[in-house]
mmCIF file of C-alpha atoms in Angstrom:
data_model
loop_
_atom_site.group_PDB
_atom_site.id
_atom_site.type_symbol
_atom_site.label_atom_id
_atom_site.label_comp_id
_atom_site.label_asym_id
_atom_site.label_seq_id
_atom_site.Cartn_x
_atom_site.Cartn_y
_atom_site.Cartn_z
ATOM 1 C CA MET A 291 -16.459 19.748 -6.673
ATOM 2 C CA SER A 292 -19.939 18.494 -7.182
ATOM 3 C CA ASP A 293 -21.353 15.123 -6.222
ATOM 4 C CA ALA A 294 -23.060 15.232 -9.611
ATOM 5 C CA THR A 295 -19.688 14.306 -11.105
ATOM 6 C CA LEU A 296 -20.229 10.661 -10.254
ATOM 7 C CA HIS A 297 -23.542 10.470 -12.087
ATOM 8 C CA ALA A 298 -22.627 12.558 -15.126
ATOM 9 C CA THR A 299 -23.345 10.876 -18.427
ATOM 10 C CA ASP A 300 -19.881 11.763 -19.685
ATOM 11 C CA PRO A 301 -17.626 12.468 -16.670
ATOM 12 C CA ASP A 302 -14.920 15.063 -17.318
ATOM 13 C CA PRO A 303 -11.621 13.106 -17.414
ATOM 14 C CA ASP A 304 -9.839 16.261 -16.262
ATOM 15 C CA ASP A 305 -11.931 16.499 -13.103
ATOM 16 C CA PHE A 306 -9.788 16.012 -9.993
ATOM 17 C CA ALA A 307 -12.286 13.759 -8.247
ATOM 18 C CA VAL A 308 -12.672 11.519 -11.312
ATOM 19 C CA GLN A 309 -8.895 11.157 -11.701
ATOM 20 C CA ILE A 310 -8.321 10.277 -8.041
ATOM 21 C CA ALA A 311 -11.200 7.805 -8.029
ATOM 22 C CA ASP A 312 -9.912 6.175 -11.206
ATOM 23 C CA GLN A 313 -6.439 5.724 -9.680
ATOM 24 C CA VAL A 314 -7.897 4.301 -6.484
ATOM 25 C CA GLU A 315 -10.183 1.942 -8.382
ATOM 26 C CA SER A 316 -7.322 0.814 -10.619
ATOM 27 C CA PHE A 317 -5.234 -0.049 -7.533
ATOM 28 C CA LEU A 318 -8.080 -1.931 -5.847
ATOM 29 C CA VAL A 319 -8.817 -4.002 -8.918
ATOM 30 C CA ALA A 320 -5.195 -4.704 -9.809
ATOM 31 C CA VAL A 321 -4.064 -5.703 -6.317
ATOM 32 C CA SER A 322 -7.126 -7.929 -5.832
ATOM 33 C CA GLU A 323 -6.222 -9.682 -9.082
ATOM 34 C CA VAL A 324 -2.629 -10.203 -7.951
ATOM 35 C CA ALA A 325 -3.926 -11.712 -4.696
ATOM 36 C CA LYS A 326 -5.653 -14.468 -6.672
ATOM 37 C CA GLY A 327 -2.188 -15.924 -7.307
ATOM 38 C CA GLU A 328 -2.765 -16.706 -10.971
ATOM 39 C CA ASP A 329 0.562 -15.138 -11.955
ATOM 40 C CA PRO A 330 2.811 -15.309 -8.868
ATOM 41 C CA ASP A 331 5.972 -14.956 -10.942
ATOM 42 C CA SER A 332 5.182 -11.305 -11.658
ATOM 43 C CA ALA A 333 3.654 -10.400 -8.280
ATOM 44 C CA VAL A 334 6.509 -8.319 -6.857
ATOM 45 C CA PRO A 335 7.241 -6.129 -9.913
ATOM 46 C CA PHE A 336 3.510 -5.703 -10.509
ATOM 47 C CA LEU A 337 2.927 -4.606 -6.914
ATOM 48 C CA LEU A 338 5.889 -2.252 -7.199
ATOM 49 C CA LEU A 339 4.201 -0.594 -10.178
ATOM 50 C CA GLU A 340 0.735 -0.420 -8.598
ATOM 51 C CA VAL A 341 1.927 1.015 -5.271
ATOM 52 C CA SER A 342 4.014 3.587 -7.139
ATOM 53 C CA GLN A 343 1.002 4.709 -9.137
ATOM 54 C CA LEU A 344 -1.165 4.851 -6.023
ATOM 55 C CA LEU A 345 1.333 7.168 -4.339
ATOM 56 C CA LEU A 346 0.966 9.554 -7.273
ATOM 57 C CA ALA A 347 -2.691 9.899 -6.331
ATOM 58 C CA GLY A 348 -1.633 10.308 -2.697
ATOM 59 C CA GLY A 349 0.821 13.035 -3.594
ATOM 60 C CA ARG A 350 -1.894 14.911 -5.455
ATOM 61 C CA LEU A 351 -4.199 14.612 -2.454
ATOM 62 C CA GLY A 352 -1.423 15.729 -0.135
ATOM 63 C CA ALA A 353 -0.624 18.795 -2.237
ATOM 64 C CA HIS A 354 -4.321 19.737 -2.581
ATOM 65 C CA GLU A 355 -5.910 22.264 -0.270
ATOM 66 C CA ASP A 356 -7.807 20.804 2.705
ATOM 67 C CA ILE A 357 -11.006 19.092 1.534
ATOM 68 C CA VAL A 358 -13.955 19.738 3.827
ATOM 69 C CA PRO A 359 -16.804 17.187 3.870
ATOM 70 C CA ASP A 360 -20.352 18.352 3.221
ATOM 71 C CA GLU A 361 -21.686 16.839 6.468
ATOM 72 C CA ARG A 362 -20.383 17.256 10.003
ATOM 73 C CA TYR A 363 -20.570 13.531 10.680
ATOM 74 C CA GLU A 364 -19.524 10.801 8.311
ATOM 75 C CA PRO A 365 -22.473 8.762 7.005
ATOM 76 C CA ASP A 366 -22.569 5.157 8.214
ATOM 77 C CA LEU A 367 -21.280 2.747 5.611
ATOM 78 C CA GLY A 368 -22.152 -0.402 7.533
ATOM 79 C CA PRO A 369 -19.627 -3.191 8.195
ATOM 80 C CA GLU A 370 -16.295 -3.035 6.388
ATOM 81 C CA PRO A 371 -15.602 -5.826 3.862
ATOM 82 C CA ASP A 372 -13.292 -8.484 5.280
ATOM 83 C CA VAL A 373 -9.745 -8.436 3.970
ATOM 84 C CA ASP A 374 -8.329 -11.390 5.951
ATOM 85 C CA GLU A 375 -8.406 -13.726 2.956
ATOM 86 C CA LEU A 376 -6.507 -11.206 0.834
ATOM 87 C CA ARG A 377 -3.978 -10.700 3.645
ATOM 88 C CA GLU A 378 -3.426 -14.432 3.980
ATOM 89 C CA ARG A 379 -3.042 -14.932 0.237
ATOM 90 C CA PHE A 380 -0.330 -12.300 0.089
ATOM 91 C CA ALA A 381 1.395 -13.691 3.197
ATOM 92 C CA VAL A 382 1.732 -17.071 1.441
ATOM 93 C CA MET A 383 2.694 -15.582 -1.925
ATOM 94 C CA LEU A 384 5.323 -13.241 -0.488
ATOM 95 C CA GLU A 385 6.513 -15.528 2.340
ATOM 96 C CA PRO A 386 10.297 -15.229 1.659
ATOM 97 C CA ILE A 387 10.150 -11.411 1.613
ATOM 98 C CA ASP A 388 6.968 -10.568 3.501
ATOM 99 C CA VAL A 389 8.650 -9.290 6.686
ATOM 100 C CA TYR A 390 10.800 -6.152 6.423
ATOM 101 C CA SER A 391 12.042 -3.431 8.784
ATOM 102 C CA GLU A 392 10.505 0.024 8.841
ATOM 103 C CA VAL A 393 11.245 3.337 10.553
ATOM 104 C CA PHE A 394 7.788 4.603 11.545
ATOM 105 C CA ASP A 395 8.646 8.298 11.586
ATOM 106 C CA PRO A 396 11.932 9.459 10.067
ATOM 107 C CA TYR A 397 11.704 12.759 11.941
ATOM 108 C CA GLU A 398 11.516 11.144 15.374
ATOM 109 C CA PRO A 399 15.104 11.092 16.672
ATOM 110 C CA ARG A 400 16.629 7.738 17.603
ATOM 111 C CA LYS A 401 13.507 5.836 16.635
ATOM 112 C CA ALA A 402 14.425 2.176 16.211
ATOM 113 C CA PRO A 403 13.226 0.249 13.135
ATOM 114 C CA VAL A 404 10.337 -2.149 13.684
ATOM 115 C CA PRO A 405 9.275 -5.278 11.762
ATOM 116 C CA ALA A 406 6.372 -4.959 9.336
ATOM 117 C CA ARG A 407 4.678 -7.162 6.757
ATOM 118 C CA ILE A 408 3.941 -6.330 3.129
ATOM 119 C CA SER A 409 0.830 -8.512 3.323
ATOM 120 C CA ASP A 410 -0.521 -6.514 6.298
ATOM 121 C CA ASP A 411 0.292 -3.268 4.532
ATOM 122 C CA LEU A 412 -1.572 -4.233 1.368
ATOM 123 C CA ALA A 413 -4.611 -5.280 3.378
ATOM 124 C CA ASP A 414 -4.577 -1.941 5.249
ATOM 125 C CA LEU A 415 -4.324 -0.030 1.978
ATOM 126 C CA ILE A 416 -7.270 -1.914 0.549
ATOM 127 C CA THR A 417 -9.343 -1.218 3.675
ATOM 128 C CA ASP A 418 -8.691 2.542 3.653
ATOM 129 C CA LEU A 419 -9.213 2.971 -0.070
ATOM 130 C CA ARG A 420 -12.396 0.853 -0.178
ATOM 131 C CA HIS A 421 -13.881 3.025 2.564
ATOM 132 C CA GLY A 422 -13.537 6.136 0.433
ATOM 133 C CA MET A 423 -14.694 4.302 -2.676
ATOM 134 C CA ALA A 424 -17.904 3.340 -0.914
ATOM 135 C CA HIS A 425 -18.659 7.026 -0.407
ATOM 136 C CA TYR A 426 -17.754 7.813 -4.002
ATOM 137 C CA ARG A 427 -20.003 5.110 -5.432
ATOM 138 C CA ALA A 428 -22.859 6.376 -3.223
ATOM 139 C CA GLY A 429 -22.533 9.775 -4.852
ATOM 140 C CA ARG A 430 -20.756 11.463 -1.931
ATOM 141 C CA THR A 431 -17.756 12.670 -3.925
ATOM 142 C CA THR A 432 -16.583 15.313 -1.479
ATOM 143 C CA GLU A 433 -16.843 12.869 1.417
ATOM 144 C CA ALA A 434 -14.775 10.351 -0.550
ATOM 145 C CA LEU A 435 -12.071 12.893 -1.345
ATOM 146 C CA TRP A 436 -11.996 14.066 2.279
ATOM 147 C CA TRP A 437 -11.570 10.489 3.496
ATOM 148 C CA TRP A 438 -8.824 9.654 0.986
ATOM 149 C CA GLN A 439 -6.964 12.841 1.856
ATOM 150 C CA PHE A 440 -7.372 12.452 5.633
ATOM 151 C CA SER A 441 -6.388 8.770 5.632
ATOM 152 C CA TYR A 442 -3.470 9.520 3.300
ATOM 153 C CA PHE A 443 -1.973 11.746 5.991
ATOM 154 C CA SER A 444 -3.004 9.542 8.938
ATOM 155 C CA ASN A 445 -2.353 6.029 7.591
ATOM 156 C CA TRP A 446 -2.258 4.831 4.034
ATOM 157 C CA GLY A 447 0.290 7.347 2.754
ATOM 158 C CA SER A 448 3.026 6.207 5.151
ATOM 159 C CA THR A 449 1.966 2.578 4.766
ATOM 160 C CA ALA A 450 2.209 2.717 0.969
ATOM 161 C CA SER A 451 5.555 4.521 1.160
ATOM 162 C CA ALA A 452 7.017 1.845 3.427
ATOM 163 C CA THR A 453 5.622 -0.909 1.220
ATOM 164 C CA LEU A 454 7.066 0.714 -1.885
ATOM 165 C CA ARG A 455 10.490 0.961 -0.239
ATOM 166 C CA ALA A 456 10.396 -2.731 0.669
ATOM 167 C CA LEU A 457 9.308 -3.855 -2.807
ATOM 168 C CA GLN A 458 11.879 -1.591 -4.471
ATOM 169 C CA SER A 459 14.572 -3.012 -2.241
ATOM 170 C CA VAL A 460 13.671 -6.586 -3.190
ATOM 171 C CA VAL A 461 13.846 -5.793 -6.907
ATOM 172 C CA ALA A 462 17.092 -3.876 -6.426
ATOM 173 C CA HIS A 463 18.755 -6.737 -4.543
ATOM 174 C CA VAL A 464 17.861 -9.124 -7.346
ATOM 175 C CA ARG A 465 18.866 -6.835 -10.218
ATOM 176 C CA LEU A 466 22.158 -5.957 -8.524
ATOM 177 C CA ASN A 467 22.833 -9.585 -7.503
ATOM 178 C CA GLN A 468 23.065 -8.675 -3.814
ATOM 179 C CA PRO A 469 21.600 -11.521 -1.704
ATOM 180 C CA LEU A 470 19.979 -10.518 1.572
ATOM 181 C CA ALA A 471 21.035 -12.083 4.863
ATOM 182 C CA GLU A 472 18.803 -14.712 6.513
ATOM 183 C CA LEU A 473 15.539 -13.501 8.106
ATOM 184 C CA ASP A 474 16.227 -15.898 10.991
ATOM 185 C CA GLY A 475 12.944 -15.439 12.885
ATOM 186 C CA LEU A 476 12.362 -11.742 12.391
ATOM 187 C CA ASP A 477 8.626 -11.186 12.837
ATOM 188 C CA THR A 478 6.127 -8.461 13.602
ATOM 189 C CA ASP A 479 5.437 -9.598 17.177
ATOM 190 C CA GLN A 480 8.967 -8.716 18.247
ATOM 191 C CA PRO A 481 9.753 -5.445 20.057
ATOM 192 C CA ALA A 482 11.626 -2.640 18.325
ATOM 193 C CA MET A 483 15.220 -3.590 17.509
ATOM 194 C CA GLY A 484 18.444 -1.659 17.278
ATOM 195 C CA ASP A 485 20.548 -1.342 14.162
ATOM 196 C CA GLU A 486 22.919 -4.192 15.090
ATOM 197 C CA THR A 487 20.057 -6.619 15.746
ATOM 198 C CA LEU A 488 18.371 -5.661 12.477
ATOM 199 C CA GLU A 489 21.646 -6.132 10.609
ATOM 200 C CA PHE A 490 21.876 -9.642 11.999
ATOM 201 C CA GLU A 491 18.222 -10.603 11.616
ATOM 202 C CA ALA A 492 17.018 -8.561 8.676
ATOM 203 C CA GLY A 493 17.195 -11.491 6.537
ATOM 204 C CA LYS A 494 18.378 -13.937 4.001
ATOM 205 C CA VAL A 495 16.360 -14.003 0.872
ATOM 206 C CA MET A 496 18.801 -15.488 -1.589
ATOM 207 C CA VAL A 497 18.711 -14.294 -5.164
ATOM 208 C CA GLU A 498 17.834 -17.839 -6.205
ATOM 209 C CA GLU A 499 14.614 -17.656 -4.172
ATOM 210 C CA ILE A 500 13.273 -14.461 -5.685
ATOM 211 C CA ALA A 501 15.000 -14.076 -9.031
ATOM 212 C CA GLY A 502 12.956 -16.936 -10.512
ATOM 213 C CA PRO A 503 9.569 -15.608 -9.389
ATOM 214 C CA LEU A 504 10.550 -12.156 -10.619
ATOM 215 C CA GLY A 505 11.585 -13.507 -13.978
ATOM 216 C CA ILE A 506 15.059 -12.034 -13.552
ATOM 217 C CA ARG A 507 18.396 -13.708 -14.222
ATOM 218 C CA PRO A 508 21.025 -12.601 -11.681
ATOM 219 C CA VAL A 509 24.260 -11.191 -13.016
ATOM 220 C CA LYS A 510 27.109 -13.697 -12.947
#
C-alpha cells in the first residue's frame, strides 16, 4: 500500500486503504450529524445502521494480515480533539436507554456483567477513528491502517460490538413489544454485578418511551 493513494488524482475505489478510510469517514460524519439532535426520532435506528457498517470495516481489518507502520515511532499528532460535547449530547438524547450491561470478555469464565454507556462508547469510537484519520489525511496511509487495525483489536472493535448489541436489543424490544424492566439507578460507577442484580436493575424502558422516538408502533 502506498501513501501516494491519498493524493492520487483518481483514487482506485477498489484499493483497500481507500475503502477502509471511506467507511471510517462515513461513520465519523454520520454520527457527528446524529449528535446534533436535529432528528432525534431516528437516532437509535440510524446509529444501529452506522455501527453495523463500521464493524464491517473492522472485520476486514481484523481478517487482514498484520499491517506494519513505516516508522518505528508514531508521529506526533498534537492534542486530540475534544469529544466531551458529543458525549454529553448523546447522553441527553439517549437518556432512557443510555446505560446497558456488558460482558467485557466472553471468554473469561465467570466474568460478571458491568454497566456501560452508549454515549461513552460512541465518544470512544470517534476518538480512536479520528486518530487514524488524522494520519490518513496527512498522507500516512500505512500508519492510519496500522492504527485502525491495532485499535480495532485493543479497543474500538469490542466497544462497537457492545454498542451494536445494546442498540439492537433496544430495537428488538420495541419491535417485539417486550418492555424492559426499570433501570432503577443502574449506572457506570457501580461495581460489577451478578446476574440476579442485573436482572433486577437492568432496567425499565417502557415501549411507550422509545417506540415514539423510533417511529415504531408497538404490536397490540
